[in-house]
PDB file of C-alpha atoms in Angstrom:
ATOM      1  CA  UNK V 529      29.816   4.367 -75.681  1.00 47.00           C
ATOM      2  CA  UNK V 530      33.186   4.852 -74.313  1.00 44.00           C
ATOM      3  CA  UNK V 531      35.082   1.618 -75.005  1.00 48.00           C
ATOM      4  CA  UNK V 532      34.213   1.791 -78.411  1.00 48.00           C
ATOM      5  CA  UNK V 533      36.311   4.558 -79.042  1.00 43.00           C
ATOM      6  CA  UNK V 534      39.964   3.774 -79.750  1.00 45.00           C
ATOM      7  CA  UNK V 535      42.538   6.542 -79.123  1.00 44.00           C
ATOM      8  CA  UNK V 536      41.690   8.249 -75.658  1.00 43.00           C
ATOM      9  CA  UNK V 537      41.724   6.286 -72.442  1.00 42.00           C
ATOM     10  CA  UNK V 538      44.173   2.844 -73.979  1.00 41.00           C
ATOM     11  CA  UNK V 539      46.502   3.829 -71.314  1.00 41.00           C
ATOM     12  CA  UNK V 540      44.708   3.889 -68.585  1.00 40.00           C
ATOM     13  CA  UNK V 541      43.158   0.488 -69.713  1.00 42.00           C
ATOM     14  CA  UNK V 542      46.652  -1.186 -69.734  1.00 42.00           C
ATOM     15  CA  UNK V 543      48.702   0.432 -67.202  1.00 43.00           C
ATOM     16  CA  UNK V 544      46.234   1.471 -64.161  1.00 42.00           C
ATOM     17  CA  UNK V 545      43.813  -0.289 -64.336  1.00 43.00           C
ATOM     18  CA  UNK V 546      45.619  -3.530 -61.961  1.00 46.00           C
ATOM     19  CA  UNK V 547      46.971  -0.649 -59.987  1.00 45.00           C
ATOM     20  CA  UNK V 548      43.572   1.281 -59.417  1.00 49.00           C
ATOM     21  CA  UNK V 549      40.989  -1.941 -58.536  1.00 52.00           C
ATOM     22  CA  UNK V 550      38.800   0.693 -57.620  1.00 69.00           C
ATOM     23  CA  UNK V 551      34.574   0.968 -57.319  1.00 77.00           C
ATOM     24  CA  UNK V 552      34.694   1.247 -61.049  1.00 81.00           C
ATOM     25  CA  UNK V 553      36.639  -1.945 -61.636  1.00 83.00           C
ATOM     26  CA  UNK V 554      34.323  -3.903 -59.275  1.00 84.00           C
ATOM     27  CA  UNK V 555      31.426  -2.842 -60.537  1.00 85.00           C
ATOM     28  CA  UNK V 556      32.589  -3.794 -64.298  1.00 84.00           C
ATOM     29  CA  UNK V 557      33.255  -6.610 -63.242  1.00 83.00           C
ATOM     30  CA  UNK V 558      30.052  -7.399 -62.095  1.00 85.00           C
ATOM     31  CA  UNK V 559      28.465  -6.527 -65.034  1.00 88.00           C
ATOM     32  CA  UNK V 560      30.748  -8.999 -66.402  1.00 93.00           C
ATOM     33  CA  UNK V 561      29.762 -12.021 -64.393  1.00 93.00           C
ATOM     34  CA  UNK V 562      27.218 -13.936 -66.747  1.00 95.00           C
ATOM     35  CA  UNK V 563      29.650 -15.813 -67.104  1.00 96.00           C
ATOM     36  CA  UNK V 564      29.027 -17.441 -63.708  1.00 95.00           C
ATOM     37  CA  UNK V 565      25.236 -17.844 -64.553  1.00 96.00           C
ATOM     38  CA  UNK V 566      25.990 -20.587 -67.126  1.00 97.00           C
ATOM     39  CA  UNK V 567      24.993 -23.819 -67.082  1.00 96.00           C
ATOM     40  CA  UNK V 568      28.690 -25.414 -67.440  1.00 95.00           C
ATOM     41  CA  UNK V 569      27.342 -29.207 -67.754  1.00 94.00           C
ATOM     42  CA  UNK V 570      25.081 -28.279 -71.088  1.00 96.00           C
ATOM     43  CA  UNK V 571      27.853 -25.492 -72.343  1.00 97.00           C
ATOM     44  CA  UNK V 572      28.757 -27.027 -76.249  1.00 97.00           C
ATOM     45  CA  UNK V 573      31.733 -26.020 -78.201  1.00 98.00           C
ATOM     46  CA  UNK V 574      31.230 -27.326 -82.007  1.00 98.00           C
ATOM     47  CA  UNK V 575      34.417 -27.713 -83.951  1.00 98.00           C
ATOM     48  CA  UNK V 576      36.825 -27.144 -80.677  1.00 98.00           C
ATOM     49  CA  UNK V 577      40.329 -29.005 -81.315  1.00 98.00           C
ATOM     50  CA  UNK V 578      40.601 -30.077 -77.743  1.00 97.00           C
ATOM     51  CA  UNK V 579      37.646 -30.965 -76.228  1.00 96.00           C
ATOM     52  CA  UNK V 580      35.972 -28.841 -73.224  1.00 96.00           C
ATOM     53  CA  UNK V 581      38.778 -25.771 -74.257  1.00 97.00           C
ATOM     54  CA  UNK V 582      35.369 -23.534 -75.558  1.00 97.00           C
ATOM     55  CA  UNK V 583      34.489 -23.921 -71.743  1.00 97.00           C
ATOM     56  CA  UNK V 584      37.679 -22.090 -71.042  1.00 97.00           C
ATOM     57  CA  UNK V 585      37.284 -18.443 -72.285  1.00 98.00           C
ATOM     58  CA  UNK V 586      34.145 -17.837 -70.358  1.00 98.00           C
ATOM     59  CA  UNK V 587      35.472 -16.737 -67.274  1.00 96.00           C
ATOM     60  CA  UNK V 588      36.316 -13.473 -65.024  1.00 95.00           C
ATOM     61  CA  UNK V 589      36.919  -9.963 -66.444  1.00 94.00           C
ATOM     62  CA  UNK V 590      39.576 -10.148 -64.348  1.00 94.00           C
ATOM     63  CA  UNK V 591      40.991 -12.933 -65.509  1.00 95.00           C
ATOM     64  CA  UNK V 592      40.553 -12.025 -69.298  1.00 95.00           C
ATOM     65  CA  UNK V 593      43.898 -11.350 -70.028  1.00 94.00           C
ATOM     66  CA  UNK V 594      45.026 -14.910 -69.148  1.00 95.00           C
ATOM     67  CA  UNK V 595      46.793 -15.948 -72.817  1.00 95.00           C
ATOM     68  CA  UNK V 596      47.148 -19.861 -71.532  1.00 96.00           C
ATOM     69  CA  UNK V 597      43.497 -20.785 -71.830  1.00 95.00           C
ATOM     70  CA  UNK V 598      41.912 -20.167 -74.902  1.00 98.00           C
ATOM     71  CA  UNK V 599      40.366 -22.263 -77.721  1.00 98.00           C
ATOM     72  CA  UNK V 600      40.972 -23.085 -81.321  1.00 98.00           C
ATOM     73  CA  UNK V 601      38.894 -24.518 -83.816  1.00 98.00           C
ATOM     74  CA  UNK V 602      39.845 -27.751 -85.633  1.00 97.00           C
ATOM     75  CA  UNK V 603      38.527 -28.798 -89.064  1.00 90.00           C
ATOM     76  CA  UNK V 604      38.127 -24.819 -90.519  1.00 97.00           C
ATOM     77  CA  UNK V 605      37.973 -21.486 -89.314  1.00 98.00           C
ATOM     78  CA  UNK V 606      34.358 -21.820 -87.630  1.00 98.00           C
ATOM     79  CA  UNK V 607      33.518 -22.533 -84.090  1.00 98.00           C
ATOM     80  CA  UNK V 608      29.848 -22.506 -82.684  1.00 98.00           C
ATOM     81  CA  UNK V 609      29.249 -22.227 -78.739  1.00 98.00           C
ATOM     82  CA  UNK V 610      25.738 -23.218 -77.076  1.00 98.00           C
ATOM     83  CA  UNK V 611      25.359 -21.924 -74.106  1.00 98.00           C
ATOM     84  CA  UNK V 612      22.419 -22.444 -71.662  1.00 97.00           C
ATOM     85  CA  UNK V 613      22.313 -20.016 -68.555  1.00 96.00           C
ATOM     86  CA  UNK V 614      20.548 -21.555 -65.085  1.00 96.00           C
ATOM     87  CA  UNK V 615      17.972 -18.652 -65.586  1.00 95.00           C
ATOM     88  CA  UNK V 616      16.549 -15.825 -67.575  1.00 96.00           C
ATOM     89  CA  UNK V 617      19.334 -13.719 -68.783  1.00 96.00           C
ATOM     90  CA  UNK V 618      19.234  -9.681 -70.793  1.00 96.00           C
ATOM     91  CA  UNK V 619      22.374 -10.166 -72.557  1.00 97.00           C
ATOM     92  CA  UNK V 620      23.115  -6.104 -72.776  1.00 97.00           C
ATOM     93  CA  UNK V 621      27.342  -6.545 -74.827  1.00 97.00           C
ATOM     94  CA  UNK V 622      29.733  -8.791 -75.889  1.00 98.00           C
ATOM     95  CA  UNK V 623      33.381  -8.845 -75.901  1.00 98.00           C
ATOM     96  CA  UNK V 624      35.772 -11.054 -77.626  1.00 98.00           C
ATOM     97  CA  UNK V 625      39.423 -11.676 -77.024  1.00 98.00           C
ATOM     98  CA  UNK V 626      41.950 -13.156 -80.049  1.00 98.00           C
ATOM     99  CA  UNK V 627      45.331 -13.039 -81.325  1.00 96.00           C
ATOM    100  CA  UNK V 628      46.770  -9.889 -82.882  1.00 96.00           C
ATOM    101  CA  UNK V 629      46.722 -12.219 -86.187  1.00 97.00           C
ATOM    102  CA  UNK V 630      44.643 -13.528 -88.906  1.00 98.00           C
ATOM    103  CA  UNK V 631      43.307 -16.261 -86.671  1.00 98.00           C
ATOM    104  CA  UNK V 632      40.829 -13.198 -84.687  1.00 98.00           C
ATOM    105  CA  UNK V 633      37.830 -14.396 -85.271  1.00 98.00           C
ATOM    106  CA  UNK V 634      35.969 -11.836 -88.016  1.00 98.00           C
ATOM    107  CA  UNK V 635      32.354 -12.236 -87.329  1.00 98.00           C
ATOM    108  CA  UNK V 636      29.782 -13.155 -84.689  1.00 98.00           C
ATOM    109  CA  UNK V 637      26.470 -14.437 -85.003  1.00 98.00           C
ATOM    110  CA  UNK V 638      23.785 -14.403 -82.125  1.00 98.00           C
ATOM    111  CA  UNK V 639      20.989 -16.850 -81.935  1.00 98.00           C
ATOM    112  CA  UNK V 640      18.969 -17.047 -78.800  1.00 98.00           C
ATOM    113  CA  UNK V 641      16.911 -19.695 -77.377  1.00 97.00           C
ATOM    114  CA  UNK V 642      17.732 -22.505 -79.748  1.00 96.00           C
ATOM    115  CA  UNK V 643      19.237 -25.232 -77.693  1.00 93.00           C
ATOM    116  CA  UNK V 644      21.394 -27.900 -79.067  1.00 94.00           C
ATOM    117  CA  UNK V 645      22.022 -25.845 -82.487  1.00 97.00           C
ATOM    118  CA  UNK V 646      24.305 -27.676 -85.181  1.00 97.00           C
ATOM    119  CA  UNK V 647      26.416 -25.755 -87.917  1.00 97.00           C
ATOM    120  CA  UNK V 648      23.160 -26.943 -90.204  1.00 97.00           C
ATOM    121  CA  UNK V 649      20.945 -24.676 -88.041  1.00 97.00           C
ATOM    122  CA  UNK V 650      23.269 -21.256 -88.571  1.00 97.00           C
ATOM    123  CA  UNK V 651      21.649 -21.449 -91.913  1.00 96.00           C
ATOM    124  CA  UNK V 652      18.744 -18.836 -90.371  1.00 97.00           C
ATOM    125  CA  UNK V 653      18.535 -15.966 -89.556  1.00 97.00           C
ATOM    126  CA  UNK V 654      20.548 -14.503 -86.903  1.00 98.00           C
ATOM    127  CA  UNK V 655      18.781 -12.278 -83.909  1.00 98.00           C
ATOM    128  CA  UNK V 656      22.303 -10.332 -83.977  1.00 98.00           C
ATOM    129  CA  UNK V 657      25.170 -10.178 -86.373  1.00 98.00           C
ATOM    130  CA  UNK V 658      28.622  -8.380 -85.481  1.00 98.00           C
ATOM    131  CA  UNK V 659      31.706  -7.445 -87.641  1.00 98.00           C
ATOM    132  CA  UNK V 660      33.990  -8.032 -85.214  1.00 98.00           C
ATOM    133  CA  UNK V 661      37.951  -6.089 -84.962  1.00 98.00           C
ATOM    134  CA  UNK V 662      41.160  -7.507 -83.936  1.00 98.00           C
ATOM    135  CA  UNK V 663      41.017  -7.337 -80.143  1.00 97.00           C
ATOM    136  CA  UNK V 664      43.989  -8.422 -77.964  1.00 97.00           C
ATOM    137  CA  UNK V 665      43.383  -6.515 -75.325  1.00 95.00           C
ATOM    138  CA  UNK V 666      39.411  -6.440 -74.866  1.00 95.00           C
ATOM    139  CA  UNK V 667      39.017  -2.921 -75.612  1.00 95.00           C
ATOM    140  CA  UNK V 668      35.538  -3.100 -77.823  1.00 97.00           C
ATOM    141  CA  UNK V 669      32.502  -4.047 -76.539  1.00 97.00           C
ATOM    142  CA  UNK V 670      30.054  -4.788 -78.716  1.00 98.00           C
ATOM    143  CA  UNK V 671      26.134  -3.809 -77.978  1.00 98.00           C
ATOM    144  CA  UNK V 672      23.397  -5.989 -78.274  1.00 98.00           C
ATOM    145  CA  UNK V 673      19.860  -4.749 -79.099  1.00 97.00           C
ATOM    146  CA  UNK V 674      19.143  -5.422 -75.887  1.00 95.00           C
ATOM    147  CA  UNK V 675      14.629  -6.088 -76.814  1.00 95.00           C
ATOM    148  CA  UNK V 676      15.685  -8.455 -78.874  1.00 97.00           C
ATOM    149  CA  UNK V 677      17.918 -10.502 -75.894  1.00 98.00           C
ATOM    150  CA  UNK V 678      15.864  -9.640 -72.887  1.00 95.00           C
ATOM    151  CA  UNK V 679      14.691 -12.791 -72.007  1.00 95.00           C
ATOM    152  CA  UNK V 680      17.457 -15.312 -73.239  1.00 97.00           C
ATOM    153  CA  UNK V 681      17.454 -19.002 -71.536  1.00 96.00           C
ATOM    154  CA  UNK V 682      19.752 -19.970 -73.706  1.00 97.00           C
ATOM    155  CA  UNK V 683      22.527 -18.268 -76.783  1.00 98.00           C
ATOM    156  CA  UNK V 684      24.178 -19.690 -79.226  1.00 98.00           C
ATOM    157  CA  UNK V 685      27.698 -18.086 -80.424  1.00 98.00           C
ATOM    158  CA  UNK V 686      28.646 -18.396 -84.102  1.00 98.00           C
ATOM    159  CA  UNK V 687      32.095 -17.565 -85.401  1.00 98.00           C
ATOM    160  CA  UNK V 688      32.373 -17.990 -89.366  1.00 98.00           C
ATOM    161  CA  UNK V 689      35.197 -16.945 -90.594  1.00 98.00           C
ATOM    162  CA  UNK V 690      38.059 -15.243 -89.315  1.00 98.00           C
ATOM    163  CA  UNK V 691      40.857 -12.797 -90.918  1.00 98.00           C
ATOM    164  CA  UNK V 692      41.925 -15.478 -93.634  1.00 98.00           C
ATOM    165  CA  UNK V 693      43.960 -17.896 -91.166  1.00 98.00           C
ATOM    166  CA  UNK V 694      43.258 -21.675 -91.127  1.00 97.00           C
ATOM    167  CA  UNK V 695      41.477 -21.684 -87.674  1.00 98.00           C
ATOM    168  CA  UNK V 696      40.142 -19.600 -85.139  1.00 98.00           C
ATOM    169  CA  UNK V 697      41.747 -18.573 -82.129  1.00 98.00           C
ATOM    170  CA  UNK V 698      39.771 -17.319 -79.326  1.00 98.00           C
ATOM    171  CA  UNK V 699      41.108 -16.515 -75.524  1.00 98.00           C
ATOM    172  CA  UNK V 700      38.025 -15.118 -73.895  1.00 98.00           C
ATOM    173  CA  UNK V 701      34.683 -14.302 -74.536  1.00 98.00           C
ATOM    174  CA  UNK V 702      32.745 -11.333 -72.274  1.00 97.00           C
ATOM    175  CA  UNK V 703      28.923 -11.649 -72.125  1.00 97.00           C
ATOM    176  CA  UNK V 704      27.381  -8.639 -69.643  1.00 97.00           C
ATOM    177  CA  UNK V 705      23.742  -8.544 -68.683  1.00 96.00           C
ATOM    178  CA  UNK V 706      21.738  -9.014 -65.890  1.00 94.00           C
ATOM    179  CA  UNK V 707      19.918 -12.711 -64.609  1.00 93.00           C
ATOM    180  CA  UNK V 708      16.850 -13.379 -63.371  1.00 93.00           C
ATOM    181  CA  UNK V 709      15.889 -17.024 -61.775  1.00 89.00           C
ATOM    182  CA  UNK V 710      13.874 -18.721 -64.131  1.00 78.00           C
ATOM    183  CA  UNK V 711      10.757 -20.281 -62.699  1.00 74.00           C
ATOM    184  CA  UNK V 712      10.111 -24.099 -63.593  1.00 68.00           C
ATOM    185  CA  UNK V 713       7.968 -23.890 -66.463  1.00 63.00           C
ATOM    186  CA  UNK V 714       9.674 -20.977 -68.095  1.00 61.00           C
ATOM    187  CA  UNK V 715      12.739 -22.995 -69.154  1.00 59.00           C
ATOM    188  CA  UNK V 716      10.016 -25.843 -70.057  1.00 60.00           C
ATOM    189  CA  UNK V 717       8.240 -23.389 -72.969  1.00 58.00           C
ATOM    190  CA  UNK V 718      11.955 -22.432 -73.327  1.00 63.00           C
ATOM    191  CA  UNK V 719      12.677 -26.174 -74.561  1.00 60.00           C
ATOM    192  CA  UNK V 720       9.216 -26.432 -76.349  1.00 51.00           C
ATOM    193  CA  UNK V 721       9.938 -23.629 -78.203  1.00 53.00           C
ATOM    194  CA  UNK V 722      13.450 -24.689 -79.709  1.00 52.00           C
ATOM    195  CA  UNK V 723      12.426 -27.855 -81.742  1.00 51.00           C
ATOM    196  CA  UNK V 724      10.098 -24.995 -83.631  1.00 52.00           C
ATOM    197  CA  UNK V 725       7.037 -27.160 -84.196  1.00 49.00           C
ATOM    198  CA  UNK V 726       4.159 -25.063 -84.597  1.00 48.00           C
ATOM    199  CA  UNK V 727       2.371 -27.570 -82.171  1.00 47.00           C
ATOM    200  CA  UNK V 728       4.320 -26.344 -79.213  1.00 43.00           C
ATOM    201  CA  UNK V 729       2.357 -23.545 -79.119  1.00 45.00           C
ATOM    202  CA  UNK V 730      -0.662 -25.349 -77.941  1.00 44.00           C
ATOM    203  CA  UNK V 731       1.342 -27.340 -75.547  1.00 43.00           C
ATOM    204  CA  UNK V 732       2.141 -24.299 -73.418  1.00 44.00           C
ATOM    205  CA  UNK V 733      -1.342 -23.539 -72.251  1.00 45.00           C
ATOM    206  CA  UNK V 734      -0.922 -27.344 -70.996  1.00 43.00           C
ATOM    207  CA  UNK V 735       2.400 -26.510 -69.118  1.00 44.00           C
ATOM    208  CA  UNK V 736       1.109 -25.430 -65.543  1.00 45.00           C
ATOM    209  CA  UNK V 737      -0.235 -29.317 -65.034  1.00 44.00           C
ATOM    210  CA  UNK V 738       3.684 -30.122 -65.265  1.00 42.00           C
ATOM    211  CA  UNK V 739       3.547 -29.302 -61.602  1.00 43.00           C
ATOM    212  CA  UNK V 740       1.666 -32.260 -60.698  1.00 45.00           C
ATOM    213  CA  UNK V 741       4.211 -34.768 -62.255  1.00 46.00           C
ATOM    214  CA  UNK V 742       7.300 -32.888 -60.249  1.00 40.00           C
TER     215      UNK V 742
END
C-alpha cells in the first residue's frame, strides 16, 4: 500500500532511484513486464490521433518516464485500448502516466475478455472502475480486485473523460501481474465467449475435437 501514499518516500522515487538500480528496482520491474506478454499485432487503440501511438505507452518501467512517446486522442477526450496478451494473465495494478494538465486522463474503465470492443460496447458494465489522479511521475498504483482479473486473455482499457481538456494525453500505461501460457483451447472458449451468445456455452464441451483439425 505504499505508493499510494503521497508525502513520504517522493524523494527517493525521483532522485535515487536511477542512482540505486538495486534488487528492489529489478524486481519492480519485473512485476512490471506484462507489458512484454502482449500480443502487439492484435493491440487496438480507438480514437488515437496518430495511428499505432496507443502501442507506444506500453513499455518498460524503466522506460516510463520517456515524455517523447505518448498518445493523444483525436475526435474527444476518450480513448479505448484492446489489448490481447499471448497467454493467461492475473492483472494484480495499474498505473497511468499524463500531463500535469487537464488533458490527465480522469477515469479508467476495465473490461476483461471482450475482444474487439467498440466505444458502443463500454455501454456495460465495467469488471473495474478507477478515479484516476494527475500522475506525472507514476507515483499511484492503482489495485485491481485481483478474483475478478485472474484469468484475463484479453483487457480492454477505457478512458472517458479527462480533467475538462479537449483530448487525452497519455505517456505510459503500467499493467503488473503475473502470465501463464495459455493452452490451445483456452484462448478458443476465450474467443467463444466474447461474441456473448448464450450458444457458446454448448460449444465448449465440443472444443477438445478442435485438436483434430490443427
Amino acid at each position: 500500500g505504499a505508493a499510494m501514499s503521497h508525502g513520504h518516500g517522493r524523494c527517493s522515487c525521483c532522485c535515487g532511484e536511477e542512482a540505486a538500480a538495486g534488487a528492489g528496482d529489478r524486481e519492480r520491474a519485473a512485476a512490471w513486464g506484462l507489458y512484454l506478454r502482449i500480443d502487439r499485432q492484435r493491440l487496438q487503440c480507438l480514437n488515437e490521433r496518430r495511428e499505432g501511438s496507443g502501442a507506444l505507452v506500453f513499455r518498460s518501467w524503466e522506460e516510463r518516464g520517456d515524455r517523447s512517446q505518448f498518445v493523444e486522442s483525436d475526435d474527444d477526450e476518450e480513448l479505448l485500448f484492446n489489448i490481447p496478451f499471448t497467454g493467461n494473465v492475473k492483472l494484480k495494478g495499474v498505473i497511468v502516466i499524463g500531463e500535469d494538465d487537464s488533458s490527465h486522463p480522469a477515469e479508467l474503465r476495465l473490461f476483461k475478455n471482450i475482444p474487439h470492443m467498440s466505444f458502443d460496447d463500454t455501454g456495460r458494465e465495467p469488471d473495474q472502475t478507477f478515479s484516476l489522479n494527475r500522475d506525472p511521475r507514476g507515483e499511484l498504483e492503482y489495485p485491481t480486485k485481483i478474483a475478478r482479473f485472474s484469468n484475463v486473455c484479453h483487457l480492454s482499457m477505457h478512458f472517458p473523460k479527462n480533467f475538462g481538456a479537449e483530448t487525452t494525453k497519455i505517456f505510459y500505461i503500467g499493467l503488473k501481474g503475473e502470465w501463464t501460457q495459455a493452452h490451445r483451447h483456452e484462448v478458443t472458449i476465450c474467443n467463444y465467449e466474447a461474441s456473448a451468445n448464450p450458444a457458446d456455452h454448448k460449444l465448449e464441451q465440443i472444443t477438445p475435437q478442435t485438436h483434430f483439425i490443427s
